[in-house]
PDB file of C-alpha atoms in Angstrom:
ATOM      1  CA  MET A1467     -11.039 -20.778  15.262  1.00 79.00           C
ATOM      2  CA  HIS A1468      -7.444 -19.588  14.836  1.00 91.00           C
ATOM      3  CA  ILE A1469      -6.034 -16.219  13.795  1.00 94.00           C
ATOM      4  CA  GLU A1470      -4.933 -17.709  10.448  1.00 95.00           C
ATOM      5  CA  GLN A1471      -8.573 -18.533   9.686  1.00 96.00           C
ATOM      6  CA  VAL A1472      -9.612 -14.966  10.494  1.00 96.00           C
ATOM      7  CA  VAL A1473      -6.917 -13.556   8.193  1.00 97.00           C
ATOM      8  CA  ASP A1474      -7.863 -16.036   5.436  1.00 97.00           C
ATOM      9  CA  ALA A1475     -11.518 -14.996   5.705  1.00 97.00           C
ATOM     10  CA  ALA A1476     -10.579 -11.309   5.650  1.00 97.00           C
ATOM     11  CA  ILE A1477      -8.501 -11.828   2.492  1.00 97.00           C
ATOM     12  CA  ALA A1478     -11.353 -13.695   0.809  1.00 97.00           C
ATOM     13  CA  GLN A1479     -13.752 -10.882   1.691  1.00 96.00           C
ATOM     14  CA  LEU A1480     -11.248  -8.254   0.542  1.00 96.00           C
ATOM     15  CA  ASP A1481     -10.990  -9.961  -2.840  1.00 96.00           C
ATOM     16  CA  ARG A1482     -14.790 -10.253  -3.064  1.00 95.00           C
ATOM     17  CA  LEU A1483     -15.858  -6.840  -1.757  1.00 94.00           C
ATOM     18  CA  GLY A1484     -12.849  -4.523  -1.899  1.00 94.00           C
ATOM     19  CA  LEU A1485     -11.405  -2.482   0.936  1.00 94.00           C
ATOM     20  CA  PRO A1486     -14.197   0.125   1.240  1.00 93.00           C
ATOM     21  CA  ASP A1487     -16.852  -2.559   1.798  1.00 93.00           C
ATOM     22  CA  LEU A1488     -14.814  -4.923   3.964  1.00 95.00           C
ATOM     23  CA  SER A1489     -16.246  -5.073   7.473  1.00 94.00           C
ATOM     24  CA  MET A1490     -15.817  -7.153  10.595  1.00 95.00           C
ATOM     25  CA  ARG A1491     -19.426  -8.291  10.097  1.00 95.00           C
ATOM     26  CA  GLN A1492     -18.571  -9.599   6.620  1.00 94.00           C
ATOM     27  CA  VAL A1493     -15.535 -11.481   7.945  1.00 95.00           C
ATOM     28  CA  ALA A1494     -17.551 -12.917  10.844  1.00 95.00           C
ATOM     29  CA  ALA A1495     -20.359 -14.000   8.514  1.00 95.00           C
ATOM     30  CA  ALA A1496     -17.848 -15.803   6.281  1.00 95.00           C
ATOM     31  CA  LEU A1497     -16.612 -17.682   9.361  1.00 95.00           C
ATOM     32  CA  GLU A1498     -20.175 -18.271  10.590  1.00 94.00           C
ATOM     33  CA  VAL A1499     -19.496 -16.579  13.930  1.00 95.00           C
ATOM     34  CA  GLN A1500     -20.659 -13.413  15.642  1.00 93.00           C
ATOM     35  CA  PRO A1501     -18.504 -10.311  15.041  1.00 90.00           C
ATOM     36  CA  SER A1502     -17.617 -10.222  18.743  1.00 91.00           C
ATOM     37  CA  ALA A1503     -15.842 -13.587  18.332  1.00 92.00           C
ATOM     38  CA  LEU A1504     -13.269 -11.928  16.069  1.00 92.00           C
ATOM     39  CA  TYR A1505     -12.138  -9.657  18.881  1.00 92.00           C
ATOM     40  CA  TRP A1506     -10.691 -12.644  20.743  1.00 91.00           C
ATOM     41  CA  HIS A1507      -8.115 -12.745  17.946  1.00 92.00           C
ATOM     42  CA  VAL A1508      -7.693  -9.108  16.858  1.00 94.00           C
ATOM     43  CA  ALA A1509      -7.968  -5.867  18.783  1.00 93.00           C
ATOM     44  CA  SER A1510      -9.620  -3.908  15.970  1.00 94.00           C
ATOM     45  CA  LYS A1511     -10.396  -3.840  12.274  1.00 95.00           C
ATOM     46  CA  GLN A1512      -7.158  -1.895  11.729  1.00 96.00           C
ATOM     47  CA  HIS A1513      -5.226  -4.656  13.511  1.00 96.00           C
ATOM     48  CA  LEU A1514      -6.846  -7.251  11.239  1.00 96.00           C
ATOM     49  CA  LEU A1515      -6.044  -5.188   8.137  1.00 97.00           C
ATOM     50  CA  GLY A1516      -2.427  -4.963   9.325  1.00 97.00           C
ATOM     51  CA  LEU A1517      -2.311  -8.755   9.547  1.00 97.00           C
ATOM     52  CA  VAL A1518      -3.785  -8.989   6.044  1.00 97.00           C
ATOM     53  CA  ALA A1519      -1.128  -6.549   4.781  1.00 97.00           C
ATOM     54  CA  ASP A1520       1.572  -8.667   6.400  1.00 97.00           C
ATOM     55  CA  ARG A1521       0.169 -11.805   4.747  1.00 96.00           C
ATOM     56  CA  ILE A1522       0.064 -10.140   1.326  1.00 96.00           C
ATOM     57  CA  LEU A1523       3.733  -9.253   1.696  1.00 96.00           C
ATOM     58  CA  ALA A1524       4.659 -12.655   3.163  1.00 95.00           C
ATOM     59  CA  ASP A1525       3.425 -14.276  -0.059  1.00 86.00           C
ATOM     60  CA  CYS A1526       6.008 -12.246  -2.018  1.00 93.00           C
ATOM     61  CA  PRO A1527       9.292 -14.011  -2.811  1.00 93.00           C
ATOM     62  CA  GLN A1528      12.551 -12.302  -1.878  1.00 94.00           C
ATOM     63  CA  ARG A1529      14.618 -11.175  -4.870  1.00 93.00           C
ATOM     64  CA  ALA A1530      18.328 -10.423  -5.066  1.00 92.00           C
ATOM     65  CA  SER A1531      18.072  -6.959  -6.656  1.00 92.00           C
ATOM     66  CA  VAL A1532      16.073  -3.861  -5.796  1.00 93.00           C
ATOM     67  CA  VAL A1533      14.469  -3.748  -9.251  1.00 93.00           C
ATOM     68  CA  GLY A1534      13.544  -7.428  -9.011  1.00 94.00           C
ATOM     69  CA  GLN A1535      12.146  -6.930  -5.506  1.00 95.00           C
ATOM     70  CA  VAL A1536      10.091  -3.911  -6.567  1.00 95.00           C
ATOM     71  CA  ASP A1537       8.563  -5.984  -9.368  1.00 94.00           C
ATOM     72  CA  SER A1538       7.911  -8.935  -7.048  1.00 95.00           C
ATOM     73  CA  LEU A1539       6.219  -6.694  -4.469  1.00 97.00           C
ATOM     74  CA  ARG A1540       4.170  -5.001  -7.202  1.00 95.00           C
ATOM     75  CA  LEU A1541       2.830  -8.362  -8.344  1.00 96.00           C
ATOM     76  CA  ALA A1542       1.993  -9.360  -4.758  1.00 96.00           C
ATOM     77  CA  LEU A1543       0.061  -6.109  -4.234  1.00 97.00           C
ATOM     78  CA  LEU A1544      -1.787  -6.490  -7.534  1.00 96.00           C
ATOM     79  CA  ALA A1545      -2.739 -10.084  -6.697  1.00 96.00           C
ATOM     80  CA  ARG A1546      -5.240  -8.814  -4.086  1.00 96.00           C
ATOM     81  CA  ARG A1547      -8.080  -6.421  -4.708  1.00 95.00           C
ATOM     82  CA  ASP A1548      -7.094  -3.046  -3.235  1.00 96.00           C
ATOM     83  CA  GLY A1549      -3.847  -4.662  -2.066  1.00 96.00           C
ATOM     84  CA  ALA A1550      -1.704  -1.557  -2.608  1.00 96.00           C
ATOM     85  CA  GLU A1551      -4.156   0.705  -0.783  1.00 96.00           C
ATOM     86  CA  LEU A1552      -4.488  -1.731   2.115  1.00 97.00           C
ATOM     87  CA  VAL A1553      -0.729  -2.105   2.571  1.00 97.00           C
ATOM     88  CA  ALA A1554      -0.164   1.655   2.234  1.00 97.00           C
ATOM     89  CA  SER A1555      -2.794   2.472   4.851  1.00 96.00           C
ATOM     90  CA  SER A1556      -1.490  -0.227   7.208  1.00 96.00           C
ATOM     91  CA  ILE A1557       2.024   1.222   6.933  1.00 96.00           C
ATOM     92  CA  ALA A1558       0.689   4.765   7.446  1.00 95.00           C
ATOM     93  CA  LEU A1559      -1.083   3.683  10.651  1.00 94.00           C
ATOM     94  CA  GLY A1560       1.891   1.622  11.854  1.00 94.00           C
ATOM     95  CA  MET A1561      -0.327  -1.465  12.016  1.00 93.00           C
ATOM     96  CA  GLY A1562       1.326  -3.703   9.412  1.00 93.00           C
ATOM     97  CA  GLY A1563       3.125  -3.890   6.112  1.00 92.00           C
ATOM     98  CA  HIS A1564       6.547  -3.659   7.715  1.00 87.00           C
ATOM     99  CA  GLY A1565       7.824  -6.455   5.493  1.00 92.00           C
ATOM    100  CA  LEU A1566       7.762  -4.162   2.469  1.00 95.00           C
ATOM    101  CA  ARG A1567      10.727  -2.058   3.549  1.00 95.00           C
ATOM    102  CA  ASP A1568      12.472  -5.115   5.031  1.00 95.00           C
ATOM    103  CA  ARG A1569      12.320  -6.933   1.688  1.00 95.00           C
ATOM    104  CA  LEU A1570      13.601  -3.874  -0.169  1.00 95.00           C
ATOM    105  CA  ARG A1571      16.391  -3.417   2.389  1.00 95.00           C
ATOM    106  CA  ARG A1572      17.526  -7.050   1.965  1.00 94.00           C
ATOM    107  CA  ALA A1573      17.604  -6.574  -1.818  1.00 94.00           C
ATOM    108  CA  ALA A1574      19.522  -3.288  -1.596  1.00 92.00           C
ATOM    109  CA  GLY A1575      23.003  -4.738  -1.081  1.00 89.00           C
ATOM    110  CA  GLU A1576      24.025  -3.188  -4.409  1.00 83.00           C
ATOM    111  CA  VAL A1577      23.246   0.318  -3.096  1.00 87.00           C
ATOM    112  CA  PRO A1578      26.002   2.305  -1.353  1.00 87.00           C
ATOM    113  CA  GLU A1579      25.417   2.066   2.402  1.00 89.00           C
ATOM    114  CA  THR A1580      25.184   5.846   2.769  1.00 88.00           C
ATOM    115  CA  GLN A1581      22.245   5.900   0.327  1.00 88.00           C
ATOM    116  CA  ARG A1582      20.558   2.605   1.222  1.00 91.00           C
ATOM    117  CA  GLU A1583      17.797   3.877   3.526  1.00 93.00           C
ATOM    118  CA  ALA A1584      16.927   6.725   1.160  1.00 92.00           C
ATOM    119  CA  VAL A1585      16.669   4.309  -1.770  1.00 92.00           C
ATOM    120  CA  VAL A1586      14.555   1.867   0.279  1.00 93.00           C
ATOM    121  CA  GLU A1587      12.184   4.663   1.320  1.00 94.00           C
ATOM    122  CA  ALA A1588      11.961   6.130  -2.178  1.00 93.00           C
ATOM    123  CA  CYS A1589      11.309   2.704  -3.714  1.00 94.00           C
ATOM    124  CA  ALA A1590       8.664   1.916  -1.084  1.00 95.00           C
ATOM    125  CA  LEU A1591       6.788   5.163  -1.713  1.00 94.00           C
ATOM    126  CA  LEU A1592       7.136   4.885  -5.486  1.00 93.00           C
ATOM    127  CA  LEU A1593       5.981   1.265  -5.410  1.00 95.00           C
ATOM    128  CA  LEU A1594       2.918   1.965  -3.266  1.00 96.00           C
ATOM    129  CA  GLY A1595       1.823   5.051  -5.182  1.00 93.00           C
ATOM    130  CA  SER A1596       2.421   3.628  -8.635  1.00 92.00           C
ATOM    131  CA  THR A1597       0.752   0.326  -7.817  1.00 93.00           C
ATOM    132  CA  GLN A1598      -2.272   2.058  -6.269  1.00 93.00           C
ATOM    133  CA  LEU A1599      -2.748   4.070  -9.458  1.00 91.00           C
ATOM    134  CA  GLU A1600      -2.337   0.961 -11.600  1.00 91.00           C
ATOM    135  CA  GLN A1601      -4.776  -0.991  -9.452  1.00 92.00           C
ATOM    136  CA  GLN A1602      -7.397   1.770  -9.407  1.00 90.00           C
ATOM    137  CA  ARG A1603      -7.209   2.218 -13.164  1.00 88.00           C
ATOM    138  CA  SER A1604      -7.520  -1.527 -13.787  1.00 87.00           C
ATOM    139  CA  GLN A1605     -10.465  -1.900 -11.401  1.00 86.00           C
ATOM    140  CA  ALA A1606     -12.227   1.116 -12.911  1.00 85.00           C
ATOM    141  CA  ALA A1607     -11.806  -0.299 -16.423  1.00 84.00           C
ATOM    142  CA  ALA A1608     -13.151  -3.668 -15.244  1.00 85.00           C
ATOM    143  CA  ILE A1609     -16.454  -2.088 -14.191  1.00 84.00           C
ATOM    144  CA  GLY A1610     -16.764   0.010 -17.332  1.00 90.00           C
ATOM    145  CA  VAL A1611     -15.617   3.405 -16.111  1.00 88.00           C
ATOM    146  CA  GLU A1612     -14.503   5.625 -18.979  1.00 88.00           C
ATOM    147  CA  LEU A1613     -10.783   6.311 -18.657  1.00 85.00           C
ATOM    148  CA  GLY A1614      -8.799   9.244 -19.963  1.00 85.00           C
ATOM    149  CA  ASP A1615      -5.842   8.797 -22.245  1.00 81.00           C
ATOM    150  CA  GLU A1616      -3.154   9.921 -19.809  1.00 79.00           C
ATOM    151  CA  GLN A1617      -1.158   6.998 -18.460  1.00 76.00           C
ATOM    152  CA  PRO A1618       2.353   6.576 -17.059  1.00 74.00           C
ATOM    153  CA  THR A1619       4.882   6.422 -19.883  1.00 72.00           C
ATOM    154  CA  VAL A1620       7.726   4.990 -17.795  1.00 75.00           C
ATOM    155  CA  SER A1621       7.482   1.620 -16.067  1.00 82.00           C
ATOM    156  CA  LEU A1622       7.917   1.190 -12.329  1.00 81.00           C
ATOM    157  CA  ALA A1623      10.969  -1.001 -13.002  1.00 82.00           C
ATOM    158  CA  GLU A1624      12.573   1.759 -15.088  1.00 82.00           C
ATOM    159  CA  LEU A1625      11.924   4.313 -12.345  1.00 82.00           C
ATOM    160  CA  ALA A1626      13.550   1.976  -9.798  1.00 82.00           C
ATOM    161  CA  ARG A1627      16.563   1.566 -12.111  1.00 79.00           C
ATOM    162  CA  LEU A1628      16.897   5.345 -12.404  1.00 81.00           C
ATOM    163  CA  MET A1629      16.781   5.651  -8.627  1.00 76.00           C
ATOM    164  CA  LEU A1630      19.615   3.140  -8.313  1.00 76.00           C
ATOM    165  CA  ILE A1631      21.719   4.970 -10.888  1.00 77.00           C
ATOM    166  CA  GLY A1632      21.137   8.218  -9.035  1.00 75.00           C
ATOM    167  CA  SER A1633      22.123   6.679  -5.686  1.00 74.00           C
ATOM    168  CA  ARG A1634      25.486   5.636  -7.108  1.00 71.00           C
ATOM    169  CA  ARG A1635      26.217   9.169  -8.311  1.00 66.00           C
ATOM    170  CA  LEU A1636      25.576  10.858  -4.972  1.00 60.00           C
TER     171      LEU A1636
END
């Protein structure tokens, strides 16, 4: 068994069960091994989730503009059940998801250097929060939860564009 197989199994279980129900036991059962066998490859569940976050982001193509990169990252997060929440929590714990800011930074050549890090950070936080809300709403609707009428009226791409315009005026 290789680490890539463990990450693949964790992603499959994430998509099947969602983040709250994902456990090392579930991943081990999918691989037909004992849970203790996983700890030869990862130090903890948080370490494994960090590797899953990194894989989710690795599957995202690099774009040339910040707005394009935000959209590309959004689609990568939405492609996995609870993807936005998993990446956000991995970043918060310092266990993974570092590629998110790196991808935004590479796309931010159009941003004045003095504002670049602020724009990268603002886009990262906006992307994670907005995508988590979108993902939660979509998943709730899929299981028949009654939803209120209030929804975002401005797209994530438009918010990113406004951030770029603002960075040029500072």
